[in-house]
Short mmCIF file of C-alpha atoms and ligand atoms in Angstrom, two decimals:
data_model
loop_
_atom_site.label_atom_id
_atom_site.label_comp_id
_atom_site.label_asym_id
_atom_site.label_seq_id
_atom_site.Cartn_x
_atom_site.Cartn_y
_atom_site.Cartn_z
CA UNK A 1 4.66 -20.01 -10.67
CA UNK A 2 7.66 -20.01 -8.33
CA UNK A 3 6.66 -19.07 -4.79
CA UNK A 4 9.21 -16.72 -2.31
CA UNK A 5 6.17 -15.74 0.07
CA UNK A 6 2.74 -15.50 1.14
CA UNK A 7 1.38 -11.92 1.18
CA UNK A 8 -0.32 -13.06 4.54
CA UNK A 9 2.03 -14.05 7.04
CA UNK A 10 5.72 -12.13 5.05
CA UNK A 11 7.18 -10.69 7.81
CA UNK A 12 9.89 -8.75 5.94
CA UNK A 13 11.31 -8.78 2.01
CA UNK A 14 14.51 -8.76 2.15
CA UNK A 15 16.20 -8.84 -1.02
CA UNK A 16 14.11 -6.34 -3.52
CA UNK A 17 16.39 -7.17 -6.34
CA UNK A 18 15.86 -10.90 -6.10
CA UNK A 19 12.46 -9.87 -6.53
CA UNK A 20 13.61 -8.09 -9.60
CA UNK A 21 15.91 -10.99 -10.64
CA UNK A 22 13.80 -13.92 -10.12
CA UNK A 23 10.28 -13.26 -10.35
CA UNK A 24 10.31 -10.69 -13.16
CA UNK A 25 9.37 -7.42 -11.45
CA UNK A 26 10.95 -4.36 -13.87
CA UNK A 27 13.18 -1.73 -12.30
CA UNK A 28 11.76 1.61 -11.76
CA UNK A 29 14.54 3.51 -14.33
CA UNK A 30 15.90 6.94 -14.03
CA UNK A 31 14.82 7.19 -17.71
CA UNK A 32 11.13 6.02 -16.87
CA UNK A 33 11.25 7.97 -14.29
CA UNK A 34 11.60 11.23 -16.40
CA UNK A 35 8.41 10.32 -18.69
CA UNK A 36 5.94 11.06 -15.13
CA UNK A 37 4.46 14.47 -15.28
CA UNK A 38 5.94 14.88 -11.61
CA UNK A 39 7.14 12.33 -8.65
CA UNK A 40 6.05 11.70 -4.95
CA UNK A 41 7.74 11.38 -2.38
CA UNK A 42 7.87 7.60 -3.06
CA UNK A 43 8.95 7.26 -6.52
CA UNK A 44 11.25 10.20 -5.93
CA UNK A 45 13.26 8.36 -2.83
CA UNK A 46 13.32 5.39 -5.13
CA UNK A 47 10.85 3.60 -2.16
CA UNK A 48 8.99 2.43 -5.06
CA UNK A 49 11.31 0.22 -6.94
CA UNK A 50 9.70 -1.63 -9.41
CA UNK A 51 6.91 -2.11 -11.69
CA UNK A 52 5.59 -4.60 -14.05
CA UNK A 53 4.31 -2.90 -17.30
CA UNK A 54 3.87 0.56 -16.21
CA UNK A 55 4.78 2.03 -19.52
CA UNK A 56 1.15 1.07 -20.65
CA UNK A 57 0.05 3.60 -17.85
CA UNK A 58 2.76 6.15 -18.84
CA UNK A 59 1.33 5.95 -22.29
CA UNK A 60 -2.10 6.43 -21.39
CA UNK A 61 -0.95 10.07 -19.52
CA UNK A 62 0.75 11.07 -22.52
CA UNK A 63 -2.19 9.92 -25.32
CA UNK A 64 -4.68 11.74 -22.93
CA UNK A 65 -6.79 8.34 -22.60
CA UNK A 66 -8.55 7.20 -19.75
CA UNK A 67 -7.19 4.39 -16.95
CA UNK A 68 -7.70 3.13 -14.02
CA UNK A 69 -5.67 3.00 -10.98
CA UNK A 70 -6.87 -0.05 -8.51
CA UNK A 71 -6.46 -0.73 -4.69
CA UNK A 72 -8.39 -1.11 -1.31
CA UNK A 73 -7.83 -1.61 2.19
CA UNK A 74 -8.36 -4.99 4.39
CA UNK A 75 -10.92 -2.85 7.00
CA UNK A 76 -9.24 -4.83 10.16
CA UNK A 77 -8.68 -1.80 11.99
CA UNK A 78 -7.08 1.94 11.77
CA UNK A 79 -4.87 3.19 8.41
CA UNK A 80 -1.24 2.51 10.26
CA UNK A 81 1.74 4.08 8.15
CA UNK A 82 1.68 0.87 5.62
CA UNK A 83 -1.80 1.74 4.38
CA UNK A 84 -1.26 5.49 4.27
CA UNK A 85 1.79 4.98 2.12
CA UNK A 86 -0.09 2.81 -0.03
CA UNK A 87 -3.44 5.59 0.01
CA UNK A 88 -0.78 8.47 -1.14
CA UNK A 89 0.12 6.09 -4.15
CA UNK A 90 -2.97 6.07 -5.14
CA UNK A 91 -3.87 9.59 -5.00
CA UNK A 92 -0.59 9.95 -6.58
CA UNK A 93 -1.61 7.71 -9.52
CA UNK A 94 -4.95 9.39 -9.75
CA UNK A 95 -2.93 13.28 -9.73
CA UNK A 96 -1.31 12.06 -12.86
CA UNK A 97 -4.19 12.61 -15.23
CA UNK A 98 -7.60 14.03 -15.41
CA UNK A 99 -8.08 10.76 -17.30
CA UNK A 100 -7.48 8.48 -14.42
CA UNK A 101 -9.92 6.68 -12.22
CA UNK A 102 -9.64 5.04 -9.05
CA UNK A 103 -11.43 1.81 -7.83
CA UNK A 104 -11.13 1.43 -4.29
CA UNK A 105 -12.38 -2.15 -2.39
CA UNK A 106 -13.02 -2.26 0.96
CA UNK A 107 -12.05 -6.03 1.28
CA UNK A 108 -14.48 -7.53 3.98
CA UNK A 109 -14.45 -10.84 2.96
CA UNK A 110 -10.70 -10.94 3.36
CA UNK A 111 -11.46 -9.17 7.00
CA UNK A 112 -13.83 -11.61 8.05
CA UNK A 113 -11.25 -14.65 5.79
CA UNK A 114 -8.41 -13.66 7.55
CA UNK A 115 -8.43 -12.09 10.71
CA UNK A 116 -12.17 -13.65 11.70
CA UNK A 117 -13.49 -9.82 11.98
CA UNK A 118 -17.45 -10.26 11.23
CA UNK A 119 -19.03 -7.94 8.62
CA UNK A 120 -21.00 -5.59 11.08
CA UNK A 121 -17.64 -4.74 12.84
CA UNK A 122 -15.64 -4.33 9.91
CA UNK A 123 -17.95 -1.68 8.37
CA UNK A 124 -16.91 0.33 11.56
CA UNK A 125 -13.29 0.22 10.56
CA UNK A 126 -13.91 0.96 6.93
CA UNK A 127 -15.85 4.22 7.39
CA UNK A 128 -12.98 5.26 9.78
CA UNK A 129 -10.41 4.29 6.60
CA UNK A 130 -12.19 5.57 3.71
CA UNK A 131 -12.45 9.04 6.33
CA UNK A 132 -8.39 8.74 6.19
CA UNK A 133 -8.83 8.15 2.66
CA UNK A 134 -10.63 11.58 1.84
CA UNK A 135 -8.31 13.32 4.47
CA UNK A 136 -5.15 12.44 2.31
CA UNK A 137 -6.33 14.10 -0.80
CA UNK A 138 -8.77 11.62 -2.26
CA UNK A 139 -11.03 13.27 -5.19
CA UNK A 140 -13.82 11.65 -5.02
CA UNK A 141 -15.50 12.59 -8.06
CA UNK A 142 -12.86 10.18 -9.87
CA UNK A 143 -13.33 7.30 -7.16
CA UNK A 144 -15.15 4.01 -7.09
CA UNK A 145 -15.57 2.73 -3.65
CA UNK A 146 -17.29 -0.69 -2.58
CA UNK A 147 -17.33 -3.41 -0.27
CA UNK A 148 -16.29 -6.72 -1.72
CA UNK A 149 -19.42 -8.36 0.40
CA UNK A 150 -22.02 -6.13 -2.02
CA UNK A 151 -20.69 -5.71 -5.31
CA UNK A 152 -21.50 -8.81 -7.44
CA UNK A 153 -19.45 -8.48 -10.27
CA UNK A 154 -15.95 -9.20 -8.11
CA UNK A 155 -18.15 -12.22 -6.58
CA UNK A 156 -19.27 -13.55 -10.23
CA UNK A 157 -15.53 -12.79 -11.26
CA UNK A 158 -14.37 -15.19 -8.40
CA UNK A 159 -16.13 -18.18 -9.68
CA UNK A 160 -15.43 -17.47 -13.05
CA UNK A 161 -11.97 -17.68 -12.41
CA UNK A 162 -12.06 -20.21 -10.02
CA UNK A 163 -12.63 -22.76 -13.17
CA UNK A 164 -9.18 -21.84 -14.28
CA UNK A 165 -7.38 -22.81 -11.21
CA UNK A 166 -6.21 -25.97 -9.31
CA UNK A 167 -5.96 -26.40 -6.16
CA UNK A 168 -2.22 -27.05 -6.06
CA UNK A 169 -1.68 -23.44 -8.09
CA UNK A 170 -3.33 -22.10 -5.09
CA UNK A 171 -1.17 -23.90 -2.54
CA UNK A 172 2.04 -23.49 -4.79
CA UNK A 173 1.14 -19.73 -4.25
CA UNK A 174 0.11 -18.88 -1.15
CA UNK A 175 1.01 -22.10 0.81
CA UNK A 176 -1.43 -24.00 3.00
CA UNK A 177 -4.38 -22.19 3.66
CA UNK A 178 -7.93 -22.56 4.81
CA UNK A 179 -10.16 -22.50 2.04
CA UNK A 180 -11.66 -19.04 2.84
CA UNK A 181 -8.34 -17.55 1.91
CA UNK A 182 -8.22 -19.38 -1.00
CA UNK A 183 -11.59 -18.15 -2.16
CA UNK A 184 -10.94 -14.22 -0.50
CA UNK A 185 -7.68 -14.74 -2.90
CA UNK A 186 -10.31 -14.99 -6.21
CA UNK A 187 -12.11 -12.55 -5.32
CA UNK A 188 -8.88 -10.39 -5.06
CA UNK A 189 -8.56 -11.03 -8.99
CA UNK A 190 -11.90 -9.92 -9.37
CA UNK A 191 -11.30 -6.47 -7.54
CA UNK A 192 -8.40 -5.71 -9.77
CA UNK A 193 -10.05 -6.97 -13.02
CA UNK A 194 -13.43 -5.10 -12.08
CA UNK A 195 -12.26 -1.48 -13.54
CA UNK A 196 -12.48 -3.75 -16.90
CA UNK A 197 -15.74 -5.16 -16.52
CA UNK A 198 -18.45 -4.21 -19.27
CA UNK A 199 -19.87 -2.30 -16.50
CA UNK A 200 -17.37 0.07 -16.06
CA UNK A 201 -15.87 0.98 -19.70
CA UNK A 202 -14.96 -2.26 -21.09
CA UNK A 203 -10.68 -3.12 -21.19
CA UNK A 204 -8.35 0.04 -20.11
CA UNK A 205 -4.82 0.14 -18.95
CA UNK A 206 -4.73 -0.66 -14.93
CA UNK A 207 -2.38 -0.21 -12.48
CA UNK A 208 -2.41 -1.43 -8.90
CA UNK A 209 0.56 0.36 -6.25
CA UNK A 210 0.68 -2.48 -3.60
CA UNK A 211 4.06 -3.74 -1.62
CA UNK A 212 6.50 -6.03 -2.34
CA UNK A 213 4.39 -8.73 -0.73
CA UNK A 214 1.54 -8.67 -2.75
CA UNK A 215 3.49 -9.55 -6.00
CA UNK A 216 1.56 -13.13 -5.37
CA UNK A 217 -2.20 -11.67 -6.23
CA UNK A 218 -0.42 -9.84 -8.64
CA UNK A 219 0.93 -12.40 -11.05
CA UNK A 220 -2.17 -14.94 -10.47
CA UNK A 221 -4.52 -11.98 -11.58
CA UNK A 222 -2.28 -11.60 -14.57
CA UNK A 223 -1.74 -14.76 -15.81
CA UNK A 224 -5.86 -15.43 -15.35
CA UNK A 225 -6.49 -11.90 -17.13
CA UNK A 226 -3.74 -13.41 -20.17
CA UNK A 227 -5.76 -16.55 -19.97
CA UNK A 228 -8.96 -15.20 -20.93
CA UNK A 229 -8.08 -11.64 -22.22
CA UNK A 230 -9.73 -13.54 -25.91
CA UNK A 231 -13.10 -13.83 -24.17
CA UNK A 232 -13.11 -10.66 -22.31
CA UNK A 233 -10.35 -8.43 -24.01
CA UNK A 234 -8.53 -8.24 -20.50
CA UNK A 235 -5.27 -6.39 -20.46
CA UNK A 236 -3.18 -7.73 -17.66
CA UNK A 237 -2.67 -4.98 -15.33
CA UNK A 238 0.10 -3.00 -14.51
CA UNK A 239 1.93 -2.93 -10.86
CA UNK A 240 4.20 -0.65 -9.08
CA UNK A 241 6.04 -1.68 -6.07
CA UNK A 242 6.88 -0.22 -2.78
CA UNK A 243 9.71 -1.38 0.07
CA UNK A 244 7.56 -2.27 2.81
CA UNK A 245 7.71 -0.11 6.18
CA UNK A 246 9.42 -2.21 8.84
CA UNK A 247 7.97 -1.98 12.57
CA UNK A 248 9.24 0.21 14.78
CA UNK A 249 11.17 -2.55 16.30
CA UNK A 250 13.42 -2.19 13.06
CA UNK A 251 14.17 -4.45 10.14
CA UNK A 252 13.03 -8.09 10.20
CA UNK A 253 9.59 -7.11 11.55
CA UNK A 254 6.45 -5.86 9.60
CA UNK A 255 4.77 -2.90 10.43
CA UNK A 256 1.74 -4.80 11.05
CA UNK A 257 -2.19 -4.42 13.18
CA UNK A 258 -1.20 -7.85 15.11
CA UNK A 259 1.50 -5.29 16.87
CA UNK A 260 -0.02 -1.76 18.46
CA UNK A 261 3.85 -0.96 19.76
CA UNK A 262 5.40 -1.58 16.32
CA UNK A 263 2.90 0.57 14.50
CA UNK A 264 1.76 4.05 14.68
CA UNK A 265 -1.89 4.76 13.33
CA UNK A 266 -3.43 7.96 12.03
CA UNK A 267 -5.89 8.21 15.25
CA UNK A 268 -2.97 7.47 17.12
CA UNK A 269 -2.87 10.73 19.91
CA UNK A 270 0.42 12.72 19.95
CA UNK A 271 1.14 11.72 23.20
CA UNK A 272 1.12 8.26 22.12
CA UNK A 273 3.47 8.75 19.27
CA UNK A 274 5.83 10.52 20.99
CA UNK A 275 5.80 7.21 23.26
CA UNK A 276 6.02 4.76 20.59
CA UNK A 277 8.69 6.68 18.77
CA UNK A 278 11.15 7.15 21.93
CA UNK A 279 11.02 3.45 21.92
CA UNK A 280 11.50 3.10 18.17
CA UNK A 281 14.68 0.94 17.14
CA UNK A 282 17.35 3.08 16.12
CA UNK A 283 21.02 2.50 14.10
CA UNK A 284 22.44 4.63 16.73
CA UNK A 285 25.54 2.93 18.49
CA UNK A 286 26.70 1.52 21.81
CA UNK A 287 27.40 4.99 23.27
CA UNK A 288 27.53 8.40 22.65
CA UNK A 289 31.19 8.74 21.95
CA UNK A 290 31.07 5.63 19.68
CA UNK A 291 28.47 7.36 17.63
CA UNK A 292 30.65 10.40 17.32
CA UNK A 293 33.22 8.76 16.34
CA UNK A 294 31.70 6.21 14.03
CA UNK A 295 28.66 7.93 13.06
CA UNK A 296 25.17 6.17 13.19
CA UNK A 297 23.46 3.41 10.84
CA UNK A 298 20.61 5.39 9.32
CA UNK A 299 19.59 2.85 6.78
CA UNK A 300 19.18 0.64 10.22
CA UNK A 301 17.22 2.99 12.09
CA UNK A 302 13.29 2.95 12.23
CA UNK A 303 13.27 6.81 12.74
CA UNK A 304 15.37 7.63 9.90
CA UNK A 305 13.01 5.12 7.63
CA UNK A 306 9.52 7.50 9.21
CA UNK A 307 11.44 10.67 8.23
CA UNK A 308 12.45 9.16 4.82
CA UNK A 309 8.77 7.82 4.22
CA UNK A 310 6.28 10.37 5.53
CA UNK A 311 8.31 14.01 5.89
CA UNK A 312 7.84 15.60 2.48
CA UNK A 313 10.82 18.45 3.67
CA UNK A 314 13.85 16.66 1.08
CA UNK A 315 16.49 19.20 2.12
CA UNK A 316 15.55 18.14 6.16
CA UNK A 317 15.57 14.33 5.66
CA UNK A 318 18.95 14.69 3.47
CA UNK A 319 20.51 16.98 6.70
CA UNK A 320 19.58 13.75 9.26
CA UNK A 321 21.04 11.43 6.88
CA UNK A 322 24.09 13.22 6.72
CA UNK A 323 24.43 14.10 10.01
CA UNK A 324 23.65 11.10 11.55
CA UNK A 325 26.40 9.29 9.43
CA UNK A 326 28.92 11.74 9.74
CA UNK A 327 28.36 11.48 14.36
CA UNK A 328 27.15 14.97 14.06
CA UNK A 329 23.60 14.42 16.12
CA UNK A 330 22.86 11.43 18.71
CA UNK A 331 19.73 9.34 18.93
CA UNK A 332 17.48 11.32 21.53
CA UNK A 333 17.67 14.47 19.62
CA UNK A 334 17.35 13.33 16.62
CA UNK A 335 14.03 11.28 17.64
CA UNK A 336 12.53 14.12 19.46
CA UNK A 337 13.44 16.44 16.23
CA UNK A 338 11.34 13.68 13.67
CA UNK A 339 9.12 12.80 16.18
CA UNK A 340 7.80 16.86 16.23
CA UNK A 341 7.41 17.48 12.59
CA UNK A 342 5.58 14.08 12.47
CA UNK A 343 3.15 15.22 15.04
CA UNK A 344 2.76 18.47 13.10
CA UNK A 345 1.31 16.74 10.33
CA UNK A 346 -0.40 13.94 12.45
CA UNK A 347 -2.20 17.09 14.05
CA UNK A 348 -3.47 18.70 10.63
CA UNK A 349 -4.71 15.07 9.09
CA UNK A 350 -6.68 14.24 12.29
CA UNK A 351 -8.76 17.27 12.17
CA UNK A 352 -9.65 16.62 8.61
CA UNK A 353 -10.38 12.73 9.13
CA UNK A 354 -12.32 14.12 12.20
CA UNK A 355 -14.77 16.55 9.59
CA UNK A 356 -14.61 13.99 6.68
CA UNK A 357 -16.04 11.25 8.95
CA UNK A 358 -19.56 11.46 8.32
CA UNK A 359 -18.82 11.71 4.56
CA UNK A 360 -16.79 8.40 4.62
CA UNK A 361 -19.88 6.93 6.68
CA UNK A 362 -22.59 8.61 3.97
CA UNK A 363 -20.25 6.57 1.32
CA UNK A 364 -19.82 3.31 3.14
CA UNK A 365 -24.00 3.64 3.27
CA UNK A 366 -24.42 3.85 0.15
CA UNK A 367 -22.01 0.90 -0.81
CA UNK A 368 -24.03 -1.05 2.13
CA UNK A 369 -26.90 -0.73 -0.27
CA UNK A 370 -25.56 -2.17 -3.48
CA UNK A 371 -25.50 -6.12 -4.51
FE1 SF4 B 408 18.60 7.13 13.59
FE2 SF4 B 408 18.81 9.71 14.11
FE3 SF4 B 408 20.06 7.90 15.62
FE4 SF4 B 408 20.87 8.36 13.14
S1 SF4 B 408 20.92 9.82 14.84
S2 SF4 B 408 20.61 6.36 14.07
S3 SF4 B 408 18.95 8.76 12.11
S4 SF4 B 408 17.87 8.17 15.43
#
């Protein structure tokens, strides 16, 4: 298994078709395209690029039958605009059918594997994500949430799989690691193989929206659920990828917890947003005249990417695209304009993770419980 990164230290991907080229990841067609019942905002801006066997989900919408859609959240500390993008894929993937079911793993041991946060404290973070969660448009009636640390059948999984591994795979993979991640890494499999678990329906059609930089768990989970799909009837799951957010700094730097200025999270107050975004890295130019003249960089500019990401309005994003490259609007302007309408919706979301909190904390109980 050839390796081009680890999904815990990538900083930025920055060739999606070598991705495509090299390590097998499917385009996202216009002709696939057309076979969805409708498109996000993400698979409509062609931010989700790729896929790897999505027609058996695409199937399963059209034949009425049941699948599920898989994903979680690391709880190390407040949704930022990475996990929200990947929490509206999701929901998206659930909207699809009536048929489709989502499993959702709240992945303290990788918390407490990775970052060193201990279980008590991550529980904290994961009532305040699974509130963001439910706030986004989460039905809940089709949702399976857990904590990695209580539900057994992920851990059994784990050591199951663990047999079919060396530990050079693991290093050729990931890189050099402490065994923890190593270990948080088979239990990853086991999150995304769990919707198939006797327990839970048997086999079905799975598909798991992550970014670019977790192709790595994804190919290791399918080439394990290949390797014993005889004794368990596995079928590998499917995958749709997303271009990853940069930081606000601009490309080259993840959008990442390790870096409060770089990020913007969904607690964040407006007044703090507005500060973080008039700082934002822009494509603008040198000076005003140049920018006139030459018109801006847009597909440079960390504003431009928030607009093109999170504002739904197509006909407003296409107007600061154009305008921008053809020196019709300079940099302040345009950041205070994108800046507003994201603070309009920042406003609306925080009131309902603010009334869905003791919900998320009623379901993070409850998952406390199990195992
Ligand atoms: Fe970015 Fe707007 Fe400046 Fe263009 S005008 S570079 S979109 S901030």
């Amino acid at each position: 298994m050839p390796r081009e990164f680890d999904p815990w230290s990538v900083v930025d991907v920055e060739d999606y078709g070598k991705l495509i080229e090299v390590f097998g990841i499917e385009p996202l067609t216009e002709d696939l395209l057309k076979e969805l019942p409708f498109l996000n905002r993400y698979f409509a801006r062609k931010i989700v690029f790729g896929h790897r066997d999505f027609q058996i989900i695409i199937k399963a919408i059209k034949n009425n039958e049941e699948y599920a859609v898989m994903s979680g959240i690391k709880p190390s500390g407040i949704f930022h605009l990475g996990s929200k993008m990947t929490a509206e894929q999701i929901i998206y993937l659930q909207k699809l059918s009536p048929k489709a079911k989502v499993f959702y793993a709240i992945a303290d041991i990788e918390a407490w594997e990775d970052n060193g946060i201990p279980f008590e404290v991550s529980i904290n973070y994961a009532i305040e994500n699974v509130a963001d969660l439910i706030a986004l448009g989460i039905d809940l009636k089709r949702t399976y949430i857990y904590l990695q640390s209580r539900e057994p059948h992920v851990m059994r999984y784990g050591y199951f799989f663990a047999r079919g591994i060396t530990y050079n795979l693991l290093e050729a993979i990931y890189g050099e690691k402490h065994l923890g991640m190593y270990m948080s890494a088979m239990v990853q499999v086991g999150d995304i193989l769990l919707p198939q678990h006797p327990d839970f329906g048997g086999p079905k059609p799975t598909v798991v929206p992550v970014g670019a930089d977790q192709d790595p768990h994804i190919r290791l989970t399918r080439d394990l659920a290949k390797k014993y799909a005889r004794r368990h009837g596995f079928i590998p799951p499917a995958a749709v990828y997303h271009k990853l957010q940069w930081s606000l700094k601009g490309p080259g730097f993840k959008m990442s917890k390790r870096d409060p200025m770089g990020y913007i999270t969904l607690k964040d107050p407006p007044s703090e947003v507005r500060r973080k975004l008039m700082n934002a890295y822009t494509g603008g130019r040198e000076t005003a005249e140049l920018q006139k003249k030459l018109g801006g960089e847009p597909e440079k500019c960390a504003i431009y990417q928030l607009a093109m990401y999170h504002i739904d309005d197509e006909a407003k994003v296409r107007r600061i695209y154009e305008e921008c490259k053809q020196g019709l609007r300079l940099c302040g302007e345009c950041k205070r304009e994108v800046t507003e309408l994201f603070i309009k919706w920042l406003i609306k979301h925080q009131e309902k993770r603010e009334k869905n909190l003791s919900k998320a904390e009623e379901i993070i109980h409850e998952a406390l419980s199990r195992g």
